[in-house]
Coordinates of C-alpha atoms in Angstrom, one line a residue:
Chain A
X1 CA 393.2 -257.1 -97.3
X2 CA 391.8 -253.9 -98.7
X3 CA 392.6 -253.6 -102.4
X4 CA 391.1 -250.1 -102.8
X5 CA 394.4 -248.5 -101.8
X6 CA 395.6 -249.5 -105.2
X7 CA 392.7 -247.8 -107.0
X8 CA 393.0 -244.5 -108.8
X9 CA 389.2 -244.2 -108.4
X10 CA 389.5 -244.4 -104.6
X11 CA 392.1 -241.7 -104.3
X12 CA 392.0 -238.5 -106.2
X13 CA 395.6 -237.5 -105.4
X14 CA 398.1 -240.3 -105.6
X15 CA 398.1 -244.1 -106.0
X16 CA 400.2 -246.9 -107.1
X17 CA 399.5 -246.2 -110.8
X18 CA 399.7 -242.4 -110.6
X19 CA 402.0 -240.0 -108.9
X20 CA 401.4 -236.3 -108.8
X21 CA 403.2 -234.2 -111.5
X22 CA 406.4 -232.6 -110.1
X23 CA 406.4 -234.6 -106.9
X24 CA 409.5 -236.2 -105.5
X25 CA 407.7 -239.6 -105.6
X26 CA 407.2 -239.2 -109.3
X27 CA 410.9 -238.5 -109.9
X28 CA 411.9 -241.4 -107.7
X29 CA 409.5 -243.7 -109.6
X30 CA 410.9 -242.4 -112.9
X31 CA 414.5 -243.2 -111.8
X32 CA 413.5 -246.6 -110.4
X33 CA 411.5 -247.3 -113.6
X34 CA 414.4 -246.3 -115.8
X35 CA 416.9 -248.5 -113.9
X36 CA 414.4 -251.3 -113.8
X37 CA 413.9 -250.9 -117.6
X38 CA 417.6 -251.1 -118.3
X39 CA 417.9 -254.0 -115.9
X40 CA 415.1 -255.9 -117.6
X41 CA 416.6 -255.2 -121.0
X42 CA 420.0 -256.4 -119.8
X43 CA 418.4 -259.6 -118.3
X44 CA 416.4 -260.2 -121.5
X45 CA 419.6 -260.0 -123.6
X46 CA 421.1 -262.7 -121.3
X47 CA 418.2 -265.1 -121.6
X48 CA 419.3 -268.3 -123.4
X49 CA 417.6 -268.7 -126.8
X50 CA 415.6 -271.8 -125.7
X51 CA 413.9 -269.7 -123.0
X52 CA 413.2 -266.6 -125.1
X53 CA 410.0 -268.1 -126.5
X54 CA 408.7 -268.4 -122.9
X55 CA 409.6 -264.8 -122.1
X56 CA 407.6 -263.6 -125.2
X57 CA 404.7 -265.9 -124.3
X58 CA 404.6 -264.7 -120.7
X59 CA 404.6 -261.0 -121.6
X60 CA 401.9 -261.6 -124.2
X61 CA 399.8 -263.4 -121.7
X62 CA 400.2 -260.7 -119.0
X63 CA 399.5 -257.9 -121.5
X64 CA 396.3 -259.5 -122.6
X65 CA 395.1 -260.6 -119.2
X66 CA 393.6 -257.3 -117.9
X67 CA 391.5 -257.0 -121.1
X68 CA 390.2 -260.6 -120.9
X69 CA 389.5 -260.2 -117.1
X70 CA 387.8 -256.8 -117.6
X71 CA 385.5 -258.5 -120.1
X72 CA 384.7 -261.6 -118.1
X73 CA 384.7 -260.3 -114.5
X74 CA 381.4 -258.8 -113.3
X75 CA 381.6 -255.0 -113.6
X76 CA 381.6 -253.3 -110.2
X77 CA 378.7 -250.8 -109.7
X78 CA 379.6 -247.2 -109.1
X79 CA 380.0 -246.5 -105.4
X80 CA 381.8 -244.1 -103.2
X81 CA 384.8 -246.2 -102.2
X82 CA 385.8 -243.7 -99.6
X83 CA 382.7 -244.5 -97.5
X84 CA 381.4 -247.8 -98.8
X85 CA 383.9 -250.6 -98.6
X86 CA 383.3 -252.9 -101.6
X87 CA 383.2 -256.7 -101.1
X88 CA 386.3 -258.7 -102.3
X89 CA 384.7 -259.5 -105.7
X90 CA 383.9 -255.9 -106.3
X91 CA 387.4 -254.9 -105.2
X92 CA 388.9 -257.2 -107.8
X93 CA 386.5 -255.7 -110.4
X94 CA 387.7 -252.2 -109.5
X95 CA 391.3 -253.2 -109.6
X96 CA 390.9 -254.8 -113.1
X97 CA 389.1 -251.7 -114.4
X98 CA 391.8 -249.5 -112.9
X99 CA 394.5 -251.6 -114.7
X100 CA 393.0 -251.0 -118.1
X101 CA 394.2 -247.4 -118.3
X102 CA 397.9 -248.0 -117.4
X103 CA 398.1 -251.1 -119.6
X104 CA 396.5 -249.1 -122.5
X105 CA 398.9 -246.2 -122.0
X106 CA 401.8 -248.7 -121.9
X107 CA 400.7 -250.1 -125.3
X108 CA 400.5 -246.5 -126.6
X109 CA 404.1 -245.9 -125.3
X110 CA 405.3 -249.1 -126.9
X111 CA 403.8 -248.0 -130.2
X112 CA 405.7 -244.8 -129.8
X113 CA 408.9 -246.9 -129.4
X114 CA 408.0 -248.8 -132.5
X115 CA 408.0 -245.6 -134.4
X116 CA 411.5 -244.9 -133.1
X117 CA 412.6 -248.4 -134.0
X118 CA 411.2 -247.9 -137.5
X119 CA 413.1 -244.6 -138.0
X120 CA 416.3 -246.2 -136.7
X121 CA 415.9 -249.2 -139.0
X122 CA 415.1 -246.9 -142.0
X123 CA 418.1 -244.8 -141.4
X124 CA 420.4 -247.7 -140.8
X125 CA 419.4 -249.6 -144.0
X126 CA 419.7 -246.5 -146.2
X127 CA 422.9 -245.3 -144.6
X128 CA 424.4 -248.7 -145.3
X129 CA 423.3 -248.5 -148.9
X130 CA 424.9 -245.1 -149.3
X131 CA 428.1 -246.3 -147.6
X132 CA 428.4 -249.3 -149.9
X133 CA 427.3 -247.3 -152.9
X134 CA 424.7 -250.1 -153.6
X135 CA 422.4 -250.0 -156.7
X136 CA 420.1 -246.9 -156.7
X137 CA 421.8 -245.5 -153.6
X138 CA 420.9 -242.0 -154.9
X139 CA 417.3 -242.7 -153.9
X140 CA 418.5 -243.5 -150.4
X141 CA 420.3 -240.2 -150.3
X142 CA 417.1 -238.4 -151.3
X143 CA 415.2 -240.2 -148.6
X144 CA 417.6 -239.3 -145.9
X145 CA 417.9 -235.7 -146.9
X146 CA 414.1 -235.4 -147.1
X147 CA 413.7 -237.1 -143.8
X148 CA 416.2 -234.8 -142.0
X149 CA 414.8 -231.6 -143.7
X150 CA 411.2 -232.5 -142.9
X151 CA 412.0 -233.4 -139.3
X152 CA 414.1 -230.2 -138.7
X153 CA 411.5 -227.9 -140.3
X154 CA 408.6 -229.6 -138.5
X155 CA 410.3 -229.5 -135.1
X156 CA 411.3 -225.8 -135.7
X157 CA 407.7 -225.0 -136.6
X158 CA 406.4 -226.8 -133.5
X159 CA 408.8 -225.2 -131.1
X160 CA 408.1 -221.7 -132.4
X161 CA 404.4 -222.3 -132.1
X162 CA 404.5 -224.0 -128.7
X163 CA 407.1 -221.9 -126.9
X164 CA 407.4 -218.6 -128.6
X165 CA 403.9 -217.8 -129.5
X166 CA 401.6 -217.7 -126.4
X167 CA 399.2 -215.3 -128.1
X168 CA 398.6 -217.5 -131.1
X169 CA 399.9 -214.9 -133.5
X170 CA 401.4 -217.5 -135.8
X171 CA 397.9 -218.6 -136.7
X172 CA 398.0 -215.7 -139.2
X173 CA 400.5 -216.4 -142.0
X174 CA 401.5 -212.7 -142.0
X175 CA 403.5 -213.4 -138.8
X176 CA 405.2 -216.6 -140.0
X177 CA 409.0 -217.0 -139.7
X178 CA 411.3 -219.2 -141.7
X179 CA 410.4 -222.5 -140.1
X180 CA 406.7 -221.8 -140.4
X181 CA 406.9 -221.0 -144.1
X182 CA 409.2 -223.9 -144.8
X183 CA 406.9 -226.3 -142.9
X184 CA 403.9 -225.0 -144.8
X185 CA 405.7 -225.4 -148.1
X186 CA 407.0 -228.9 -147.4
X187 CA 404.0 -230.3 -145.5
X188 CA 401.0 -228.6 -147.0
X189 CA 402.5 -227.7 -150.4
X190 CA 404.3 -230.8 -151.3
X191 CA 403.7 -233.8 -149.0
X192 CA 400.0 -233.4 -148.7
X193 CA 399.5 -232.8 -152.4
X194 CA 401.6 -235.8 -153.3
X195 CA 399.6 -237.9 -150.8
X196 CA 396.4 -236.9 -152.6
X197 CA 398.0 -237.4 -156.1
X198 CA 399.1 -240.9 -155.3
X199 CA 395.7 -241.9 -154.2
X200 CA 394.0 -240.3 -157.1
X201 CA 396.0 -242.6 -159.5
X202 CA 393.7 -245.4 -158.5
X203 CA 391.1 -243.8 -160.8
X204 CA 393.3 -244.5 -163.8
X205 CA 393.7 -248.2 -162.9
X206 CA 390.0 -248.6 -162.2
X207 CA 389.1 -247.2 -165.6
X208 CA 391.7 -249.3 -167.3
X209 CA 390.6 -252.4 -165.4
X210 CA 386.9 -251.7 -166.2
X211 CA 387.7 -251.6 -169.9
X212 CA 390.0 -254.6 -170.1
X213 CA 389.2 -256.9 -167.2
X214 CA 385.5 -256.7 -166.2
X215 CA 384.1 -259.3 -168.6
X216 CA 380.7 -261.0 -168.6
X217 CA 381.9 -264.6 -169.0
X218 CA 379.5 -266.3 -166.5
X219 CA 376.1 -266.0 -164.8
X220 CA 377.8 -264.9 -161.6
X221 CA 379.7 -262.1 -163.5
X222 CA 376.4 -261.0 -165.1
X223 CA 374.6 -260.8 -161.7
X224 CA 377.5 -258.9 -160.2
X225 CA 377.6 -256.5 -163.1
X226 CA 373.9 -255.8 -163.0
X227 CA 374.0 -255.1 -159.2
X228 CA 377.1 -252.9 -159.6
X229 CA 375.3 -251.0 -162.4
X230 CA 372.3 -250.3 -160.3
X231 CA 374.4 -249.1 -157.4
X232 CA 376.6 -246.9 -159.6
X233 CA 373.5 -245.4 -161.4
X234 CA 372.0 -244.7 -157.9
X235 CA 375.1 -242.6 -157.1
X236 CA 374.0 -240.2 -159.9
X237 CA 371.5 -237.8 -158.5
X238 CA 370.5 -236.3 -161.8
X239 CA 369.6 -239.8 -163.2
X240 CA 367.8 -241.0 -160.0
X241 CA 365.8 -237.7 -160.1
X242 CA 364.7 -238.0 -163.7
X243 CA 364.1 -241.8 -163.4
X244 CA 362.2 -241.4 -160.1
X245 CA 359.9 -238.7 -161.6
X246 CA 359.2 -240.8 -164.6
X247 CA 358.3 -243.8 -162.4
X248 CA 356.1 -241.6 -160.2
X249 CA 354.3 -240.3 -163.3
X250 CA 353.8 -243.8 -164.7
X251 CA 352.5 -245.1 -161.3
X252 CA 350.1 -242.2 -161.1
X253 CA 348.9 -242.7 -164.7
X254 CA 348.3 -246.4 -164.4
X255 CA 347.4 -246.5 -160.7
X256 CA 349.9 -249.3 -160.2
X257 CA 351.9 -248.6 -157.1
X258 CA 354.1 -251.7 -157.6
X259 CA 355.9 -249.7 -160.2
X260 CA 357.4 -247.5 -157.5
X261 CA 359.7 -250.4 -156.6
X262 CA 361.5 -249.8 -159.8
X263 CA 362.9 -246.5 -158.8
X264 CA 366.7 -246.6 -158.8
X265 CA 366.9 -245.5 -155.2
X266 CA 364.4 -248.3 -154.1
X267 CA 366.3 -251.0 -156.1
X268 CA 369.7 -249.8 -154.7
X269 CA 368.4 -249.7 -151.1
X270 CA 366.9 -253.2 -151.6
X271 CA 370.2 -254.5 -152.9
X272 CA 372.0 -252.9 -150.0
X273 CA 369.7 -254.0 -147.3
X274 CA 368.9 -257.5 -148.5
X275 CA 372.1 -258.6 -150.4
X276 CA 375.1 -256.4 -149.5
X277 CA 374.6 -256.0 -145.7
X278 CA 373.8 -259.6 -144.9
X279 CA 376.7 -260.8 -147.0
X280 CA 379.1 -258.3 -145.2
X281 CA 377.6 -259.4 -141.9
X282 CA 378.3 -263.0 -142.7
X283 CA 381.9 -262.2 -143.7
X284 CA 382.3 -260.1 -140.5
X285 CA 381.1 -263.1 -138.4
X286 CA 383.6 -265.3 -140.1
X287 CA 386.4 -262.8 -139.7
X288 CA 385.4 -262.2 -136.0
X289 CA 385.5 -265.9 -135.2
X290 CA 388.9 -266.2 -137.0
X291 CA 390.2 -263.2 -135.1
X292 CA 389.0 -264.7 -131.8
X293 CA 390.6 -268.0 -132.5
X294 CA 393.9 -266.4 -133.6
X295 CA 393.8 -264.0 -130.6
X296 CA 393.3 -266.9 -128.2
X297 CA 396.1 -268.8 -129.8
X298 CA 398.5 -265.8 -129.6
X299 CA 397.5 -264.9 -126.1
X300 CA 397.9 -268.5 -124.8
X301 CA 401.2 -269.0 -126.7
X302 CA 399.8 -271.7 -128.9
X303 CA 400.8 -269.9 -132.1
X304 CA 404.3 -270.8 -133.1
X305 CA 404.8 -268.0 -135.7
X306 CA 405.8 -264.6 -134.2
X307 CA 406.8 -265.9 -130.8
X308 CA 409.8 -268.0 -131.7
X309 CA 413.2 -266.7 -130.6
Chain B
X1 CA 391.7 -255.4 -187.9
X2 CA 388.2 -253.9 -187.5
X3 CA 387.1 -251.2 -185.0
X4 CA 386.2 -253.5 -182.2
X5 CA 389.6 -255.3 -182.3
X6 CA 391.3 -252.0 -182.4
X7 CA 389.3 -250.9 -179.4
X8 CA 390.4 -254.0 -177.4
X9 CA 394.0 -253.0 -178.0
X10 CA 393.6 -249.3 -177.3
X11 CA 396.6 -247.8 -175.5
X12 CA 395.9 -247.3 -171.8
X13 CA 397.3 -243.7 -172.1
X14 CA 394.3 -242.9 -174.4
X15 CA 392.0 -244.1 -171.6
X16 CA 393.9 -242.0 -169.1
X17 CA 393.7 -238.9 -171.3
X18 CA 389.9 -239.3 -171.7
X19 CA 389.6 -239.6 -167.9
X20 CA 391.7 -236.5 -167.2
X21 CA 389.8 -234.4 -169.8
X22 CA 386.3 -235.3 -168.7
X23 CA 386.9 -235.3 -164.9
X24 CA 388.8 -232.0 -164.9
X25 CA 386.2 -230.5 -167.2
X26 CA 383.5 -231.3 -164.7
X27 CA 385.2 -229.4 -161.9
X28 CA 384.7 -226.1 -163.7
X29 CA 380.9 -226.5 -163.8
X30 CA 379.5 -227.0 -160.3
X31 CA 375.7 -227.5 -160.5
X32 CA 373.0 -228.0 -157.9
X33 CA 371.8 -231.4 -158.9
X34 CA 368.6 -232.7 -157.3
X35 CA 369.3 -235.8 -155.2
X36 CA 367.4 -238.2 -153.0
X37 CA 369.9 -238.6 -150.1
X38 CA 370.5 -242.2 -148.8
X39 CA 368.5 -243.1 -145.7
X40 CA 371.8 -243.4 -143.7
X41 CA 372.7 -239.8 -144.7
X42 CA 369.2 -238.6 -143.7
X43 CA 369.7 -240.2 -140.3
X44 CA 373.0 -238.5 -139.9
X45 CA 371.6 -235.1 -140.7
X46 CA 368.6 -235.6 -138.5
X47 CA 370.7 -236.7 -135.5
X48 CA 373.1 -233.8 -135.9
X49 CA 370.2 -231.3 -135.9
X50 CA 368.8 -232.9 -132.7
X51 CA 372.1 -232.4 -130.8
X52 CA 371.9 -230.6 -127.5
X53 CA 374.2 -227.5 -127.7
X54 CA 375.1 -228.0 -124.0
X55 CA 376.8 -231.3 -124.8
X56 CA 380.2 -231.6 -126.4
X57 CA 380.8 -233.7 -129.5
X58 CA 383.8 -235.9 -129.8
X59 CA 385.3 -236.1 -133.3
X60 CA 387.7 -238.8 -134.2
X61 CA 389.3 -237.4 -137.3
X62 CA 391.2 -240.3 -138.9
X63 CA 391.5 -239.1 -142.5
X64 CA 394.4 -237.5 -144.4
X65 CA 394.7 -235.8 -147.7
X66 CA 394.9 -239.1 -149.6
X67 CA 391.1 -239.2 -149.4
X68 CA 390.4 -235.5 -149.3
X69 CA 388.1 -235.7 -152.3
X70 CA 385.6 -237.4 -149.9
X71 CA 386.8 -236.9 -146.3
X72 CA 387.6 -233.2 -146.6
X73 CA 384.0 -232.5 -147.8
X74 CA 382.7 -234.6 -144.9
X75 CA 384.8 -232.7 -142.3
X76 CA 383.9 -229.3 -143.7
X77 CA 380.2 -230.1 -143.6
X78 CA 380.6 -231.4 -140.0
X79 CA 382.3 -228.2 -139.0
X80 CA 379.7 -226.0 -140.7
X81 CA 376.9 -228.0 -139.0
X82 CA 378.4 -227.9 -135.5
X83 CA 379.4 -224.2 -135.7
X84 CA 375.9 -223.2 -137.0
X85 CA 374.4 -224.8 -133.9
X86 CA 377.0 -223.4 -131.5
X87 CA 378.1 -226.9 -130.4
X88 CA 381.4 -227.3 -128.8
X89 CA 383.7 -230.1 -130.0
X90 CA 386.9 -232.0 -129.3
X91 CA 388.9 -233.5 -132.1
X92 CA 391.7 -236.1 -132.1
X93 CA 393.1 -238.8 -134.2
X94 CA 393.7 -242.5 -133.3
X95 CA 394.8 -243.7 -136.7
X96 CA 397.3 -241.4 -138.4
X97 CA 399.8 -238.8 -136.9
X98 CA 399.2 -236.6 -139.9
X99 CA 395.4 -236.4 -139.4
X100 CA 395.3 -233.7 -136.7
X101 CA 397.2 -231.2 -138.9
X102 CA 394.9 -231.9 -141.8
X103 CA 391.9 -231.2 -139.6
X104 CA 393.5 -228.1 -138.1
X105 CA 393.9 -226.7 -141.7
X106 CA 390.2 -227.2 -142.4
X107 CA 389.1 -225.6 -139.2
X108 CA 391.2 -222.6 -139.8
X109 CA 389.8 -222.3 -143.3
X110 CA 386.1 -222.7 -142.1
X111 CA 386.8 -220.1 -139.4
X112 CA 388.1 -217.6 -142.1
X113 CA 385.1 -218.3 -144.2
X114 CA 382.8 -217.6 -141.2
X115 CA 384.7 -214.4 -140.4
X116 CA 384.2 -213.2 -144.0
X117 CA 380.5 -213.9 -143.6
X118 CA 380.3 -211.9 -140.3
X119 CA 379.6 -215.1 -138.3
X120 CA 381.1 -216.1 -135.0
X121 CA 384.6 -217.5 -135.2
X122 CA 385.3 -220.7 -133.2
X123 CA 388.1 -220.2 -130.6
X124 CA 390.5 -223.0 -129.7
X125 CA 390.3 -223.9 -126.0
X126 CA 386.9 -222.1 -125.6
X127 CA 384.7 -223.6 -128.4
X128 CA 386.8 -226.5 -129.4
X129 CA 389.8 -228.6 -128.4
X130 CA 392.6 -230.1 -130.4
X131 CA 393.9 -233.2 -128.6
X132 CA 396.3 -234.3 -131.3
X133 CA 397.2 -237.9 -132.0
X134 CA 396.8 -241.0 -129.9
X135 CA 398.7 -244.0 -131.1
X136 CA 396.9 -247.4 -131.0
X137 CA 393.2 -246.9 -131.7
X138 CA 392.2 -250.1 -129.8
X139 CA 393.7 -249.1 -126.5
X140 CA 392.8 -245.4 -126.9
X141 CA 389.1 -246.2 -127.5
X142 CA 389.0 -248.8 -124.7
X143 CA 390.6 -246.3 -122.3
X144 CA 388.1 -243.6 -123.3
X145 CA 385.2 -245.9 -122.5
X146 CA 386.8 -247.0 -119.3
X147 CA 387.7 -243.6 -117.9
X148 CA 387.8 -240.6 -120.2
X149 CA 389.5 -238.3 -117.7
X150 CA 392.4 -240.8 -117.3
X151 CA 392.6 -241.5 -121.0
X152 CA 393.0 -237.8 -121.8
X153 CA 394.9 -236.9 -118.7
X154 CA 397.8 -234.5 -119.2
X155 CA 396.6 -233.0 -122.5
X156 CA 396.7 -229.2 -122.4
X157 CA 394.9 -226.5 -124.3
X158 CA 396.1 -222.9 -124.9
X159 CA 393.6 -220.4 -123.8
X160 CA 394.5 -216.7 -123.9
X161 CA 398.2 -217.5 -124.0
X162 CA 398.0 -219.8 -121.0
X163 CA 398.3 -223.5 -120.9
X164 CA 395.3 -225.0 -119.3
X165 CA 394.3 -228.6 -118.5
X166 CA 391.6 -229.6 -121.1
X167 CA 389.2 -230.6 -118.3
X168 CA 389.4 -227.0 -117.0
X169 CA 388.2 -225.5 -120.3
X170 CA 384.6 -224.6 -121.1
X171 CA 384.6 -227.5 -123.6
X172 CA 385.3 -230.4 -121.3
X173 CA 384.6 -228.8 -117.9
X174 CA 381.3 -230.7 -117.4
X175 CA 382.5 -233.9 -118.9
X176 CA 383.4 -236.6 -116.4
X177 CA 382.9 -239.7 -118.5
X178 CA 382.3 -240.4 -122.1
X179 CA 378.5 -240.8 -121.5
X180 CA 378.5 -237.0 -120.9
X181 CA 379.3 -236.3 -124.5
X182 CA 376.3 -235.7 -126.9
X183 CA 377.8 -237.7 -129.7
X184 CA 380.9 -239.2 -131.1
X185 CA 381.6 -238.8 -134.8
X186 CA 384.3 -240.7 -136.7
X187 CA 385.6 -239.2 -139.9
X188 CA 387.6 -241.9 -141.5
X189 CA 388.9 -243.7 -144.6
X190 CA 389.8 -246.8 -142.7
X191 CA 388.4 -249.5 -140.3
X192 CA 389.1 -247.2 -137.3
X193 CA 385.3 -246.7 -137.1
X194 CA 384.9 -250.4 -136.5
X195 CA 387.2 -250.2 -133.5
X196 CA 385.3 -247.2 -132.1
X197 CA 381.9 -248.9 -132.5
X198 CA 383.1 -252.2 -130.9
X199 CA 384.4 -250.4 -127.9
X200 CA 382.2 -247.3 -127.4
X201 CA 378.8 -247.8 -129.1
X202 CA 377.2 -248.9 -125.8
X203 CA 378.4 -245.8 -124.0
X204 CA 377.9 -242.9 -126.5
X205 CA 375.9 -242.5 -129.7
X206 CA 378.3 -242.9 -132.7
X207 CA 377.9 -241.6 -136.2
X208 CA 380.3 -241.9 -139.2
X209 CA 381.5 -239.9 -142.1
X210 CA 383.3 -242.4 -144.3
X211 CA 384.7 -242.9 -147.7
X212 CA 382.9 -244.9 -150.4
X213 CA 385.3 -247.8 -149.9
X214 CA 384.7 -248.0 -146.2
X215 CA 380.9 -247.4 -146.5
X216 CA 379.6 -250.9 -147.3
X217 CA 381.6 -252.3 -144.3
X218 CA 379.9 -250.0 -141.8
X219 CA 376.3 -250.4 -143.1
X220 CA 375.7 -253.5 -141.0
X221 CA 376.4 -251.3 -137.9
X222 CA 373.9 -248.7 -139.2
X223 CA 371.3 -251.4 -139.8
X224 CA 371.7 -252.8 -136.3
X225 CA 371.4 -249.3 -134.7
X226 CA 375.0 -249.3 -133.4
X227 CA 375.7 -246.4 -135.8
X228 CA 373.0 -243.7 -135.5
X229 CA 373.8 -242.3 -139.0
X230 CA 376.5 -242.4 -141.6
X231 CA 377.2 -240.4 -144.8
X232 CA 379.2 -242.4 -147.3
X233 CA 381.5 -241.2 -150.0
X234 CA 381.2 -238.2 -152.2
X235 CA 377.5 -238.8 -152.6
X236 CA 377.3 -238.7 -148.8
X237 CA 379.1 -235.3 -148.9
X238 CA 376.6 -233.9 -151.4
X239 CA 373.6 -235.6 -149.6
X240 CA 374.5 -233.7 -146.4
X241 CA 375.1 -230.4 -148.2
X242 CA 371.7 -230.8 -150.0
X243 CA 370.0 -231.4 -146.7
X244 CA 371.8 -228.4 -145.2
X245 CA 370.4 -226.3 -148.0
X246 CA 366.9 -227.8 -148.1
X247 CA 366.3 -229.6 -144.8
X248 CA 364.2 -232.7 -144.6
X249 CA 360.4 -232.7 -145.2
X250 CA 360.6 -228.9 -145.5
X251 CA 358.2 -227.7 -148.2
X252 CA 359.6 -224.6 -149.9
X253 CA 357.2 -221.7 -149.0
X254 CA 355.2 -224.1 -146.9
X255 CA 353.5 -225.7 -150.0
X256 CA 354.0 -228.4 -152.5
X257 CA 356.6 -231.1 -152.3
X258 CA 359.6 -231.1 -150.1
X259 CA 362.9 -231.4 -151.9
X260 CA 364.0 -234.1 -149.5
X261 CA 361.4 -236.4 -148.2
X262 CA 361.8 -239.0 -145.5
X263 CA 359.4 -241.1 -143.6
X264 CA 362.0 -241.9 -140.8
X265 CA 361.9 -239.9 -137.6
X266 CA 358.1 -240.0 -137.8
X267 CA 358.1 -237.9 -140.9
X268 CA 359.1 -234.8 -138.8
X269 CA 360.6 -231.7 -140.4
X270 CA 364.3 -231.2 -140.0
X271 CA 365.2 -227.6 -140.7
X272 CA 367.9 -226.5 -143.1
X273 CA 371.0 -224.6 -142.0
X274 CA 370.2 -220.9 -142.1
X275 CA 373.7 -219.4 -141.8
X276 CA 376.9 -219.6 -143.8
X277 CA 377.7 -221.9 -146.7
X278 CA 375.7 -225.0 -147.3
X279 CA 376.5 -226.2 -150.9
X280 CA 380.2 -226.3 -151.2
X281 CA 382.8 -229.0 -152.0
X282 CA 380.2 -231.7 -152.5
X283 CA 378.4 -229.6 -155.1
X284 CA 381.7 -228.8 -156.8
X285 CA 382.6 -232.5 -157.1
X286 CA 379.2 -234.1 -157.6
X287 CA 379.0 -233.3 -161.3
X288 CA 382.4 -234.8 -161.8
X289 CA 381.3 -238.0 -160.0
X290 CA 378.5 -238.3 -162.6
X291 CA 381.1 -237.9 -165.4
X292 CA 383.5 -240.5 -163.9
X293 CA 380.7 -243.0 -163.3
X294 CA 379.4 -242.6 -166.9
X295 CA 382.9 -243.1 -168.2
X296 CA 383.3 -246.2 -166.0
X297 CA 380.0 -247.7 -167.2
X298 CA 380.9 -246.9 -170.8
X299 CA 384.3 -248.5 -170.4
X300 CA 382.7 -251.8 -169.1
X301 CA 380.1 -251.8 -171.9
X302 CA 382.7 -251.0 -174.6
X303 CA 385.1 -253.6 -173.2
X304 CA 382.5 -256.3 -173.3
X305 CA 381.0 -255.3 -176.7
X306 CA 384.4 -255.3 -178.3
X307 CA 385.1 -258.7 -176.7
X308 CA 381.9 -260.2 -178.1
X309 CA 382.4 -258.7 -181.5
X310 CA 386.0 -259.9 -181.7
X311 CA 384.8 -263.4 -180.7
X312 CA 382.0 -263.3 -183.3
X313 CA 384.4 -262.4 -186.0
X314 CA 386.8 -265.1 -185.0
X315 CA 383.9 -267.6 -185.1
X316 CA 382.9 -266.4 -188.6
X317 CA 386.5 -266.7 -189.8
X318 CA 386.8 -270.2 -188.4

């Protein structure tokens, strides 16, 4: 059996994973895929609740399988598959590698669907709140109005730029129409500025916390504060420059080069290289092992949470 | 109630007012402050200046306006550096649907700035490509490493009013796999750089422009060599600007001491940027960073002193 017929690498025109844009085959596949999708959804809805867990577990396993195999299976070397027939092991390697793209794209598409599900859920929850006139339903009205306005204006801006402006004239604000101006006002003028303003509020909480909560009550807190102080002082170029010059001068005067270690930049780099980075690496190792264990449990259906019906 | 006890109970709005006053004040007085850039910033600048102009640079722009204080400066510096070296680039986002629009705005502004300075304007589809947003960073980066042409298949660019396949443009025409790119640079305020390093560091040199919060988390990758260079936070923005203005190991007038010294890269000279703006947003904000840090340190010191004084007084009263 020659598996290379399945490979996109082997054929530059069409293969199982890819049909040519505009071809009859593509539309047939789209139709078949759509029907198949609806059929699968219908069948899934009919699955008895005690079997649903197994459906989830099976799909999770199948979705993860290409990535695990791609990592474990020996990588095929580059070859001209049109003239050099690879051995069965290499053929499987090629097939696994070829599967990574469609599986990856499928997950991208699923994420797109998740966005749709999120929008649907948001609209449903807030519509119900308005319908029932629940507490603070005014906020829900604001949310829905803003959502619809932003979507309409954004879509209007996109369509004018994509379909009505082949020469790129709309890159110059002088040529903007209603949708372009409205989008600029809502997106750049309001949304983006609010985004930045929200994040900048952290500065206030940090200052307040520094004054009220950062207390030297133990040896550990003292060490942490001293380290933080050195790293913060190192961020101030003016101070490191003056301090560095003073240390340079002192070292030259006394001939004691050991003093150079007390430059702020040296102390900060030492702290980073010998304290901070090893600690972060250790944490990363721990997190990595935990993620691997959790990933394996999810992939093999051993994790109960998240896969129950 | 003495001064220290009163200080402990100070209204938070007073603290907020002090912060607003001093931080905003700093913005009006941009100054060129001498700085010794971090070694990771020096690596970043040195690697950028070594780039081959024939090779395209891939930019994963994952930042939005929430971190524009740091990330916008990073992105502007990157644009000025690449444009000054006539390097073609591709940008996309794998973290946030808003990110490509934010990057577009910056590119338009830098182009206008260059036009005003009589410099060459970068043209979409010819000098750079805008690939938009890819959901799911893990799958996107894996696919890019596996087969770049398949991962980006179907994306179009508009060149002279016509829609063209991105691989038929001068930007990506010679690129068949990710190894053909000169560099990948991730501008981010999140862990999306970790995802890129884990999946692509073996195939393409990667560098980062990250926020101060993300910085410590990526330093292990820099120390291990998986990241060729990284500029961190607002200081990183200013570090790069300062090197753009002064170069590395470049002695002014050929004599005396270089403004930026580095024994890495065999102590070789790395030239400054000779066209366009160099000191910009980083310079504007760096003084403010000083003020904010001094305030923060003072707040910690005042908070602790007032606590000790209050305890002492309580002890004396007891």
